[in-house]
Amino acid sequence: MAIFQVNTATTLMDTIETVPIRTVTDIVIARQRGRDRALSMRFSETEATLIATIISELARNIVLYAQHGEILIGSLDNPPRRGISIVSRDEGPGIADVQRALLGGYSTSGGLGLGLCGVRRMVDEFQLETAPGKGTTVAVKKWAR
Amino acid sequence: MDVPILKQRDYLIASIQAVLTDRDLLNLRDKLVQQVGNFRSKGVILDVTGLDVMDSFSVRTLRDMAHMIRLRGADTVIVGIQPEVAFAMVQLGLSLEGVPTALDLEEGLAYLGRIPKRPVPKHRP
Protein backbone atom coordinates (compact mmCIF):
# COMPACT_ATOMS: atom_id res chain seq x y z
CA MET A 1 0.00 0.00 0.00
CA ALA A 2 1.27 3.47 -0.82
CA ILE A 3 0.25 6.96 0.13
CA PHE A 4 1.30 9.68 -2.26
CA GLN A 5 1.18 13.41 -2.10
CA VAL A 6 1.83 15.91 -4.85
CA ASN A 7 5.50 16.87 -5.18
CA THR A 8 6.00 20.59 -5.35
CA ALA A 9 9.78 20.60 -5.60
CA THR A 10 12.53 18.23 -6.63
CA THR A 11 15.58 17.38 -4.61
CA LEU A 12 18.87 18.66 -6.02
CA MET A 13 20.71 15.47 -6.87
CA ASP A 14 24.20 16.77 -6.12
CA THR A 15 23.16 17.81 -2.60
CA ILE A 16 22.07 14.34 -1.51
CA GLU A 17 24.02 12.89 1.36
CA THR A 18 23.50 9.23 2.23
CA VAL A 19 23.91 8.00 5.79
CA PRO A 20 23.89 4.21 6.20
CA ILE A 21 21.88 3.10 9.24
CA ARG A 22 22.88 -0.09 11.03
CA THR A 23 23.38 0.70 14.70
CA VAL A 24 22.10 3.12 17.32
CA THR A 25 25.26 5.17 16.78
CA ASP A 26 24.21 5.73 13.16
CA ILE A 27 20.94 7.26 14.42
CA VAL A 28 22.99 9.93 16.19
CA ILE A 29 25.24 10.47 13.14
CA ALA A 30 22.24 10.83 10.81
CA ARG A 31 20.43 13.36 12.99
CA GLN A 32 23.62 15.42 13.44
CA ARG A 33 24.12 15.50 9.65
CA GLY A 34 20.51 16.65 9.29
CA ARG A 35 20.96 19.39 11.85
CA ASP A 36 24.19 20.56 10.19
CA ARG A 37 22.51 20.63 6.78
CA ALA A 38 19.53 22.59 8.13
CA LEU A 39 21.78 25.13 9.86
CA SER A 40 23.95 25.51 6.75
CA MET A 41 20.74 26.29 4.83
CA ARG A 42 19.89 29.03 7.34
CA PHE A 43 17.06 27.13 9.01
CA SER A 44 16.52 28.40 12.56
CA GLU A 45 17.90 26.51 15.56
CA THR A 46 14.34 25.37 16.36
CA GLU A 47 13.72 24.11 12.82
CA ALA A 48 17.10 22.34 12.82
CA THR A 49 16.12 20.55 16.04
CA LEU A 50 12.79 19.55 14.46
CA ILE A 51 14.64 18.11 11.48
CA ALA A 52 17.10 16.26 13.74
CA THR A 53 14.16 14.84 15.70
CA ILE A 54 12.40 13.68 12.52
CA ILE A 55 15.57 11.93 11.33
CA SER A 56 16.02 10.34 14.75
CA GLU A 57 12.52 8.83 14.59
CA LEU A 58 12.94 7.58 11.02
CA ALA A 59 16.42 6.15 11.62
CA ARG A 60 15.26 4.40 14.78
CA ASN A 61 12.45 2.72 12.85
CA ILE A 62 15.09 1.33 10.50
CA VAL A 63 17.20 -0.08 13.35
CA LEU A 64 14.16 -1.48 15.19
CA TYR A 65 12.23 -2.98 12.31
CA ALA A 66 14.60 -3.48 9.37
CA GLN A 67 18.03 -3.72 11.10
CA HIS A 68 19.65 -1.77 8.29
CA GLY A 69 18.82 0.83 5.69
CA GLU A 70 19.74 4.41 4.88
CA ILE A 71 18.78 8.04 5.38
CA LEU A 72 19.16 10.48 2.48
CA ILE A 73 19.38 14.18 3.22
CA GLY A 74 18.96 16.62 0.34
CA SER A 75 18.28 20.26 -0.40
CA LEU A 76 15.19 21.30 -2.36
CA ASP A 77 15.30 23.28 -5.57
CA ASN A 78 12.62 25.93 -5.40
CA PRO A 79 14.19 29.37 -4.87
CA PRO A 80 13.66 31.62 -3.05
CA ARG A 81 12.17 29.05 -0.69
CA ARG A 82 14.62 26.92 1.23
CA GLY A 83 13.69 23.34 1.90
CA ILE A 84 15.19 20.09 3.03
CA SER A 85 14.20 16.61 1.96
CA ILE A 86 14.69 13.49 4.04
CA VAL A 87 14.24 9.98 2.73
CA SER A 88 14.37 6.91 4.92
CA ARG A 89 14.77 3.66 3.02
CA ASP A 90 14.99 0.04 4.07
CA GLU A 91 14.31 -3.44 2.77
CA GLY A 92 12.82 -4.68 6.02
CA PRO A 93 9.50 -6.38 6.68
CA GLY A 94 7.42 -3.36 5.63
CA ILE A 95 4.35 -2.08 7.45
CA ALA A 96 1.30 -4.35 7.33
CA ASP A 97 -1.29 -1.85 8.57
CA VAL A 98 -0.38 1.61 7.30
CA GLN A 99 -3.52 3.32 8.57
CA ARG A 100 -2.81 2.09 12.09
CA ALA A 101 0.88 3.01 11.86
CA LEU A 102 -0.09 6.57 11.03
CA LEU A 103 -2.34 6.81 14.06
CA GLY A 104 -0.68 7.78 17.33
CA GLY A 105 0.38 5.06 19.72
CA TYR A 106 0.63 2.15 17.32
CA SER A 107 3.82 0.18 17.59
CA THR A 108 4.73 -3.47 17.12
CA SER A 109 8.15 -3.42 18.75
CA GLY A 110 7.18 -3.24 22.39
CA GLY A 111 6.10 0.36 22.36
CA LEU A 112 9.36 1.91 21.21
CA GLY A 113 9.88 4.04 18.17
CA LEU A 114 7.71 4.33 15.11
CA GLY A 115 6.40 7.81 15.81
CA LEU A 116 5.36 8.02 12.14
CA CYS A 117 2.26 9.98 13.00
CA GLY A 118 4.39 12.49 14.89
CA VAL A 119 6.78 12.79 11.94
CA ARG A 120 3.85 13.36 9.59
CA ARG A 121 2.58 16.19 11.77
CA MET A 122 5.97 17.90 11.79
CA VAL A 123 6.61 18.07 8.04
CA ASP A 124 5.13 19.90 5.05
CA GLU A 125 5.03 16.90 2.74
CA PHE A 126 4.86 13.27 3.68
CA GLN A 127 5.06 10.24 1.42
CA LEU A 128 5.07 6.61 2.52
CA GLU A 129 5.61 3.54 0.39
CA THR A 130 5.53 0.17 2.02
CA ALA A 131 4.15 -3.34 1.68
CA PRO A 132 4.65 -6.50 3.72
CA GLY A 133 8.01 -8.00 2.72
CA LYS A 134 8.81 -5.11 0.41
CA GLY A 135 10.55 -2.71 2.76
CA THR A 136 9.60 0.84 3.69
CA THR A 137 10.39 4.21 2.16
CA VAL A 138 9.37 7.41 3.91
CA ALA A 139 10.03 10.67 2.06
CA VAL A 140 9.38 13.99 3.77
CA LYS A 141 9.97 17.65 2.94
CA LYS A 142 10.23 20.62 5.20
CA TRP A 143 10.42 24.28 4.25
CA ALA A 144 12.22 26.98 6.20
CA ARG A 145 9.76 29.45 7.74
CA MET B 1 29.43 8.00 26.29
CA ASP B 2 29.17 7.45 30.04
CA VAL B 3 27.16 10.01 32.01
CA PRO B 4 28.82 10.97 35.30
CA ILE B 5 26.58 10.66 38.36
CA LEU B 6 27.40 12.93 41.29
CA LYS B 7 26.21 12.40 44.82
CA GLN B 8 25.26 15.48 46.77
CA ARG B 9 23.83 14.84 50.24
CA ASP B 10 20.52 12.99 49.71
CA TYR B 11 20.49 13.53 45.97
CA LEU B 12 22.03 12.08 42.85
CA ILE B 13 22.79 14.44 39.98
CA ALA B 14 23.30 13.12 36.46
CA SER B 15 24.31 15.68 33.84
CA ILE B 16 24.08 14.71 30.21
CA GLN B 17 26.84 16.78 28.63
CA ALA B 18 27.12 15.14 25.24
CA VAL B 19 24.94 13.44 22.67
CA LEU B 20 23.76 10.01 23.80
CA THR B 21 22.82 6.95 21.80
CA ASP B 22 19.76 4.90 22.76
CA ARG B 23 22.07 2.40 24.45
CA ASP B 24 23.79 5.11 26.51
CA LEU B 25 20.40 6.33 27.71
CA LEU B 26 19.31 2.84 28.75
CA ASN B 27 22.63 2.37 30.59
CA LEU B 28 22.06 5.64 32.42
CA ARG B 29 18.55 4.53 33.40
CA ASP B 30 19.83 1.24 34.81
CA LYS B 31 22.71 2.91 36.65
CA LEU B 32 20.49 5.52 38.31
CA VAL B 33 17.84 3.00 39.36
CA GLN B 34 20.68 0.95 40.90
CA GLN B 35 22.53 3.82 42.59
CA VAL B 36 19.42 5.22 44.26
CA GLY B 37 19.63 2.09 46.40
CA ASN B 38 23.42 2.10 46.86
CA PHE B 39 23.41 5.67 48.19
CA ARG B 40 19.93 5.58 49.77
CA SER B 41 19.14 8.72 47.81
CA LYS B 42 15.90 10.63 48.26
CA GLY B 43 15.97 12.37 44.92
CA VAL B 44 17.49 12.35 41.45
CA ILE B 45 18.15 15.34 39.24
CA LEU B 46 18.59 14.57 35.59
CA ASP B 47 20.09 17.45 33.64
CA VAL B 48 19.32 16.98 29.93
CA THR B 49 20.89 20.25 28.73
CA GLY B 50 23.28 18.29 26.49
CA LEU B 51 20.60 16.19 24.76
CA ASP B 52 20.38 17.28 21.14
CA VAL B 53 16.93 15.83 20.58
CA MET B 54 14.15 14.34 22.66
CA ASP B 55 12.27 11.94 20.46
CA SER B 56 9.72 9.24 21.30
CA PHE B 57 12.44 6.89 22.51
CA SER B 58 14.22 9.32 24.83
CA VAL B 59 10.95 10.62 26.28
CA ARG B 60 9.72 7.11 26.96
CA THR B 61 13.05 6.11 28.52
CA LEU B 62 13.11 9.17 30.80
CA ARG B 63 9.50 8.54 31.83
CA ASP B 64 10.25 4.89 32.60
CA MET B 65 13.35 5.89 34.54
CA ALA B 66 11.40 8.35 36.71
CA HIS B 67 8.74 5.74 37.43
CA MET B 68 11.33 3.08 38.32
CA ILE B 69 13.13 5.50 40.63
CA ARG B 70 9.77 6.34 42.23
CA LEU B 71 9.23 2.63 42.90
CA ARG B 72 12.63 2.64 44.63
CA GLY B 73 11.38 5.37 46.95
CA ALA B 74 13.03 8.46 45.44
CA ASP B 75 11.78 11.41 43.39
CA THR B 76 13.11 12.50 40.00
CA VAL B 77 13.15 15.95 38.47
CA ILE B 78 14.27 16.58 34.90
CA VAL B 79 16.01 19.89 34.29
CA GLY B 80 17.56 21.73 31.36
CA ILE B 81 15.12 21.04 28.51
CA GLN B 82 16.17 23.58 25.87
CA PRO B 83 13.55 25.82 24.20
CA GLU B 84 13.94 24.24 20.75
CA VAL B 85 13.80 20.76 22.26
CA ALA B 86 10.59 21.69 24.11
CA PHE B 87 9.18 23.00 20.83
CA ALA B 88 9.99 19.77 18.98
CA MET B 89 8.52 17.65 21.80
CA VAL B 90 5.22 19.51 21.64
CA GLN B 91 5.16 19.29 17.83
CA LEU B 92 5.72 15.54 18.02
CA GLY B 93 3.03 15.23 20.68
CA LEU B 94 5.45 13.85 23.28
CA SER B 95 4.70 14.16 26.97
CA LEU B 96 6.70 13.33 30.10
CA GLU B 97 3.36 12.47 31.73
CA GLY B 98 3.67 13.80 35.22
CA VAL B 99 7.44 13.61 35.56
CA PRO B 100 8.36 16.91 37.24
CA THR B 101 10.58 19.32 35.34
CA ALA B 102 12.44 22.45 36.40
CA LEU B 103 14.39 25.11 34.55
CA ASP B 104 17.90 24.23 35.68
CA LEU B 105 19.95 22.49 38.36
CA GLU B 106 19.29 25.22 40.93
CA GLU B 107 15.52 25.04 40.44
CA GLY B 108 15.69 21.26 40.45
CA LEU B 109 17.42 21.23 43.84
CA ALA B 110 14.87 23.73 45.17
CA TYR B 111 12.05 21.51 43.89
CA LEU B 112 13.37 18.39 45.61
CA GLY B 113 13.93 20.38 48.81
CA ARG B 114 10.25 21.34 48.87
CA ILE B 115 8.97 17.75 48.70
CA PRO B 116 7.86 16.79 52.22
CA LYS B 117 9.52 13.74 53.72
CA ARG B 118 7.36 10.64 53.53
CA PRO B 119 5.99 9.68 56.94
CA VAL B 120 7.63 6.72 58.62
CA PRO B 121 4.94 4.13 59.43
CA LYS B 122 4.35 3.83 63.16
CA HIS B 123 4.66 0.42 64.76
CA ARG B 124 2.18 -0.65 67.39
CA PRO B 125 3.78 -1.32 70.76
Coordinates of C-alpha atoms in Angstrom, one line a residue:
Chain A
M1 CA 0.0 0.0 0.0
A2 CA 1.3 3.5 -0.8
I3 CA 0.2 7.0 0.1
F4 CA 1.3 9.7 -2.3
Q5 CA 1.2 13.4 -2.1
V6 CA 1.8 15.9 -4.9
N7 CA 5.5 16.9 -5.2
T8 CA 6.0 20.6 -5.4
A9 CA 9.8 20.6 -5.6
T10 CA 12.5 18.2 -6.6
T11 CA 15.6 17.4 -4.6
L12 CA 18.9 18.7 -6.0
M13 CA 20.7 15.5 -6.9
D14 CA 24.2 16.8 -6.1
T15 CA 23.2 17.8 -2.6
I16 CA 22.1 14.3 -1.5
E17 CA 24.0 12.9 1.4
T18 CA 23.5 9.2 2.2
V19 CA 23.9 8.0 5.8
P20 CA 23.9 4.2 6.2
I21 CA 21.9 3.1 9.2
R22 CA 22.9 -0.1 11.0
T23 CA 23.4 0.7 14.7
V24 CA 22.1 3.1 17.3
T25 CA 25.3 5.2 16.8
D26 CA 24.2 5.7 13.2
I27 CA 20.9 7.3 14.4
V28 CA 23.0 9.9 16.2
I29 CA 25.2 10.5 13.1
A30 CA 22.2 10.8 10.8
R31 CA 20.4 13.4 13.0
Q32 CA 23.6 15.4 13.4
R33 CA 24.1 15.5 9.7
G34 CA 20.5 16.6 9.3
R35 CA 21.0 19.4 11.9
D36 CA 24.2 20.6 10.2
R37 CA 22.5 20.6 6.8
A38 CA 19.5 22.6 8.1
L39 CA 21.8 25.1 9.9
S40 CA 23.9 25.5 6.7
M41 CA 20.7 26.3 4.8
R42 CA 19.9 29.0 7.3
F43 CA 17.1 27.1 9.0
S44 CA 16.5 28.4 12.6
E45 CA 17.9 26.5 15.6
T46 CA 14.3 25.4 16.4
E47 CA 13.7 24.1 12.8
A48 CA 17.1 22.3 12.8
T49 CA 16.1 20.5 16.0
L50 CA 12.8 19.5 14.5
I51 CA 14.6 18.1 11.5
A52 CA 17.1 16.3 13.7
T53 CA 14.2 14.8 15.7
I54 CA 12.4 13.7 12.5
I55 CA 15.6 11.9 11.3
S56 CA 16.0 10.3 14.7
E57 CA 12.5 8.8 14.6
L58 CA 12.9 7.6 11.0
A59 CA 16.4 6.2 11.6
R60 CA 15.3 4.4 14.8
N61 CA 12.5 2.7 12.8
I62 CA 15.1 1.3 10.5
V63 CA 17.2 -0.1 13.3
L64 CA 14.2 -1.5 15.2
Y65 CA 12.2 -3.0 12.3
A66 CA 14.6 -3.5 9.4
Q67 CA 18.0 -3.7 11.1
H68 CA 19.6 -1.8 8.3
G69 CA 18.8 0.8 5.7
E70 CA 19.7 4.4 4.9
I71 CA 18.8 8.0 5.4
L72 CA 19.2 10.5 2.5
I73 CA 19.4 14.2 3.2
G74 CA 19.0 16.6 0.3
S75 CA 18.3 20.3 -0.4
L76 CA 15.2 21.3 -2.4
D77 CA 15.3 23.3 -5.6
N78 CA 12.6 25.9 -5.4
P79 CA 14.2 29.4 -4.9
P80 CA 13.7 31.6 -3.1
R81 CA 12.2 29.1 -0.7
R82 CA 14.6 26.9 1.2
G83 CA 13.7 23.3 1.9
I84 CA 15.2 20.1 3.0
S85 CA 14.2 16.6 2.0
I86 CA 14.7 13.5 4.0
V87 CA 14.2 10.0 2.7
S88 CA 14.4 6.9 4.9
R89 CA 14.8 3.7 3.0
D90 CA 15.0 0.0 4.1
E91 CA 14.3 -3.4 2.8
G92 CA 12.8 -4.7 6.0
P93 CA 9.5 -6.4 6.7
G94 CA 7.4 -3.4 5.6
I95 CA 4.4 -2.1 7.4
A96 CA 1.3 -4.3 7.3
D97 CA -1.3 -1.9 8.6
V98 CA -0.4 1.6 7.3
Q99 CA -3.5 3.3 8.6
R100 CA -2.8 2.1 12.1
A101 CA 0.9 3.0 11.9
L102 CA -0.1 6.6 11.0
L103 CA -2.3 6.8 14.1
G104 CA -0.7 7.8 17.3
G105 CA 0.4 5.1 19.7
Y106 CA 0.6 2.1 17.3
S107 CA 3.8 0.2 17.6
T108 CA 4.7 -3.5 17.1
S109 CA 8.2 -3.4 18.8
G110 CA 7.2 -3.2 22.4
G111 CA 6.1 0.4 22.4
L112 CA 9.4 1.9 21.2
G113 CA 9.9 4.0 18.2
L114 CA 7.7 4.3 15.1
G115 CA 6.4 7.8 15.8
L116 CA 5.4 8.0 12.1
C117 CA 2.3 10.0 13.0
G118 CA 4.4 12.5 14.9
V119 CA 6.8 12.8 11.9
R120 CA 3.9 13.4 9.6
R121 CA 2.6 16.2 11.8
M122 CA 6.0 17.9 11.8
V123 CA 6.6 18.1 8.0
D124 CA 5.1 19.9 5.1
E125 CA 5.0 16.9 2.7
F126 CA 4.9 13.3 3.7
Q127 CA 5.1 10.2 1.4
L128 CA 5.1 6.6 2.5
E129 CA 5.6 3.5 0.4
T130 CA 5.5 0.2 2.0
A131 CA 4.1 -3.3 1.7
P132 CA 4.7 -6.5 3.7
G133 CA 8.0 -8.0 2.7
K134 CA 8.8 -5.1 0.4
G135 CA 10.5 -2.7 2.8
T136 CA 9.6 0.8 3.7
T137 CA 10.4 4.2 2.2
V138 CA 9.4 7.4 3.9
A139 CA 10.0 10.7 2.1
V140 CA 9.4 14.0 3.8
K141 CA 10.0 17.6 2.9
K142 CA 10.2 20.6 5.2
W143 CA 10.4 24.3 4.2
A144 CA 12.2 27.0 6.2
R145 CA 9.8 29.4 7.7
Chain B
M1 CA 29.4 8.0 26.3
D2 CA 29.2 7.5 30.0
V3 CA 27.2 10.0 32.0
P4 CA 28.8 11.0 35.3
I5 CA 26.6 10.7 38.4
L6 CA 27.4 12.9 41.3
K7 CA 26.2 12.4 44.8
Q8 CA 25.3 15.5 46.8
R9 CA 23.8 14.8 50.2
D10 CA 20.5 13.0 49.7
Y11 CA 20.5 13.5 46.0
L12 CA 22.0 12.1 42.8
I13 CA 22.8 14.4 40.0
A14 CA 23.3 13.1 36.5
S15 CA 24.3 15.7 33.8
I16 CA 24.1 14.7 30.2
Q17 CA 26.8 16.8 28.6
A18 CA 27.1 15.1 25.2
V19 CA 24.9 13.4 22.7
L20 CA 23.8 10.0 23.8
T21 CA 22.8 7.0 21.8
D22 CA 19.8 4.9 22.8
R23 CA 22.1 2.4 24.5
D24 CA 23.8 5.1 26.5
L25 CA 20.4 6.3 27.7
L26 CA 19.3 2.8 28.8
N27 CA 22.6 2.4 30.6
L28 CA 22.1 5.6 32.4
R29 CA 18.6 4.5 33.4
D30 CA 19.8 1.2 34.8
K31 CA 22.7 2.9 36.6
L32 CA 20.5 5.5 38.3
V33 CA 17.8 3.0 39.4
Q34 CA 20.7 0.9 40.9
Q35 CA 22.5 3.8 42.6
V36 CA 19.4 5.2 44.3
G37 CA 19.6 2.1 46.4
N38 CA 23.4 2.1 46.9
F39 CA 23.4 5.7 48.2
R40 CA 19.9 5.6 49.8
S41 CA 19.1 8.7 47.8
K42 CA 15.9 10.6 48.3
G43 CA 16.0 12.4 44.9
V44 CA 17.5 12.4 41.4
I45 CA 18.1 15.3 39.2
L46 CA 18.6 14.6 35.6
D47 CA 20.1 17.4 33.6
V48 CA 19.3 17.0 29.9
T49 CA 20.9 20.2 28.7
G50 CA 23.3 18.3 26.5
L51 CA 20.6 16.2 24.8
D52 CA 20.4 17.3 21.1
V53 CA 16.9 15.8 20.6
M54 CA 14.2 14.3 22.7
D55 CA 12.3 11.9 20.5
S56 CA 9.7 9.2 21.3
F57 CA 12.4 6.9 22.5
S58 CA 14.2 9.3 24.8
V59 CA 11.0 10.6 26.3
R60 CA 9.7 7.1 27.0
T61 CA 13.1 6.1 28.5
L62 CA 13.1 9.2 30.8
R63 CA 9.5 8.5 31.8
D64 CA 10.3 4.9 32.6
M65 CA 13.3 5.9 34.5
A66 CA 11.4 8.3 36.7
H67 CA 8.7 5.7 37.4
M68 CA 11.3 3.1 38.3
I69 CA 13.1 5.5 40.6
R70 CA 9.8 6.3 42.2
L71 CA 9.2 2.6 42.9
R72 CA 12.6 2.6 44.6
G73 CA 11.4 5.4 46.9
A74 CA 13.0 8.5 45.4
D75 CA 11.8 11.4 43.4
T76 CA 13.1 12.5 40.0
V77 CA 13.2 15.9 38.5
I78 CA 14.3 16.6 34.9
V79 CA 16.0 19.9 34.3
G80 CA 17.6 21.7 31.4
I81 CA 15.1 21.0 28.5
Q82 CA 16.2 23.6 25.9
P83 CA 13.6 25.8 24.2
E84 CA 13.9 24.2 20.8
V85 CA 13.8 20.8 22.3
A86 CA 10.6 21.7 24.1
F87 CA 9.2 23.0 20.8
A88 CA 10.0 19.8 19.0
M89 CA 8.5 17.6 21.8
V90 CA 5.2 19.5 21.6
Q91 CA 5.2 19.3 17.8
L92 CA 5.7 15.5 18.0
G93 CA 3.0 15.2 20.7
L94 CA 5.4 13.8 23.3
S95 CA 4.7 14.2 27.0
L96 CA 6.7 13.3 30.1
E97 CA 3.4 12.5 31.7
G98 CA 3.7 13.8 35.2
V99 CA 7.4 13.6 35.6
P100 CA 8.4 16.9 37.2
T101 CA 10.6 19.3 35.3
A102 CA 12.4 22.4 36.4
L103 CA 14.4 25.1 34.5
D104 CA 17.9 24.2 35.7
L105 CA 20.0 22.5 38.4
E106 CA 19.3 25.2 40.9
E107 CA 15.5 25.0 40.4
G108 CA 15.7 21.3 40.5
L109 CA 17.4 21.2 43.8
A110 CA 14.9 23.7 45.2
Y111 CA 12.1 21.5 43.9
L112 CA 13.4 18.4 45.6
G113 CA 13.9 20.4 48.8
R114 CA 10.2 21.3 48.9
I115 CA 9.0 17.7 48.7
P116 CA 7.9 16.8 52.2
K117 CA 9.5 13.7 53.7
R118 CA 7.4 10.6 53.5
P119 CA 6.0 9.7 56.9
V120 CA 7.6 6.7 58.6
P121 CA 4.9 4.1 59.4
K122 CA 4.3 3.8 63.2
H123 CA 4.7 0.4 64.8
R124 CA 2.2 -0.7 67.4
P125 CA 3.8 -1.3 70.8

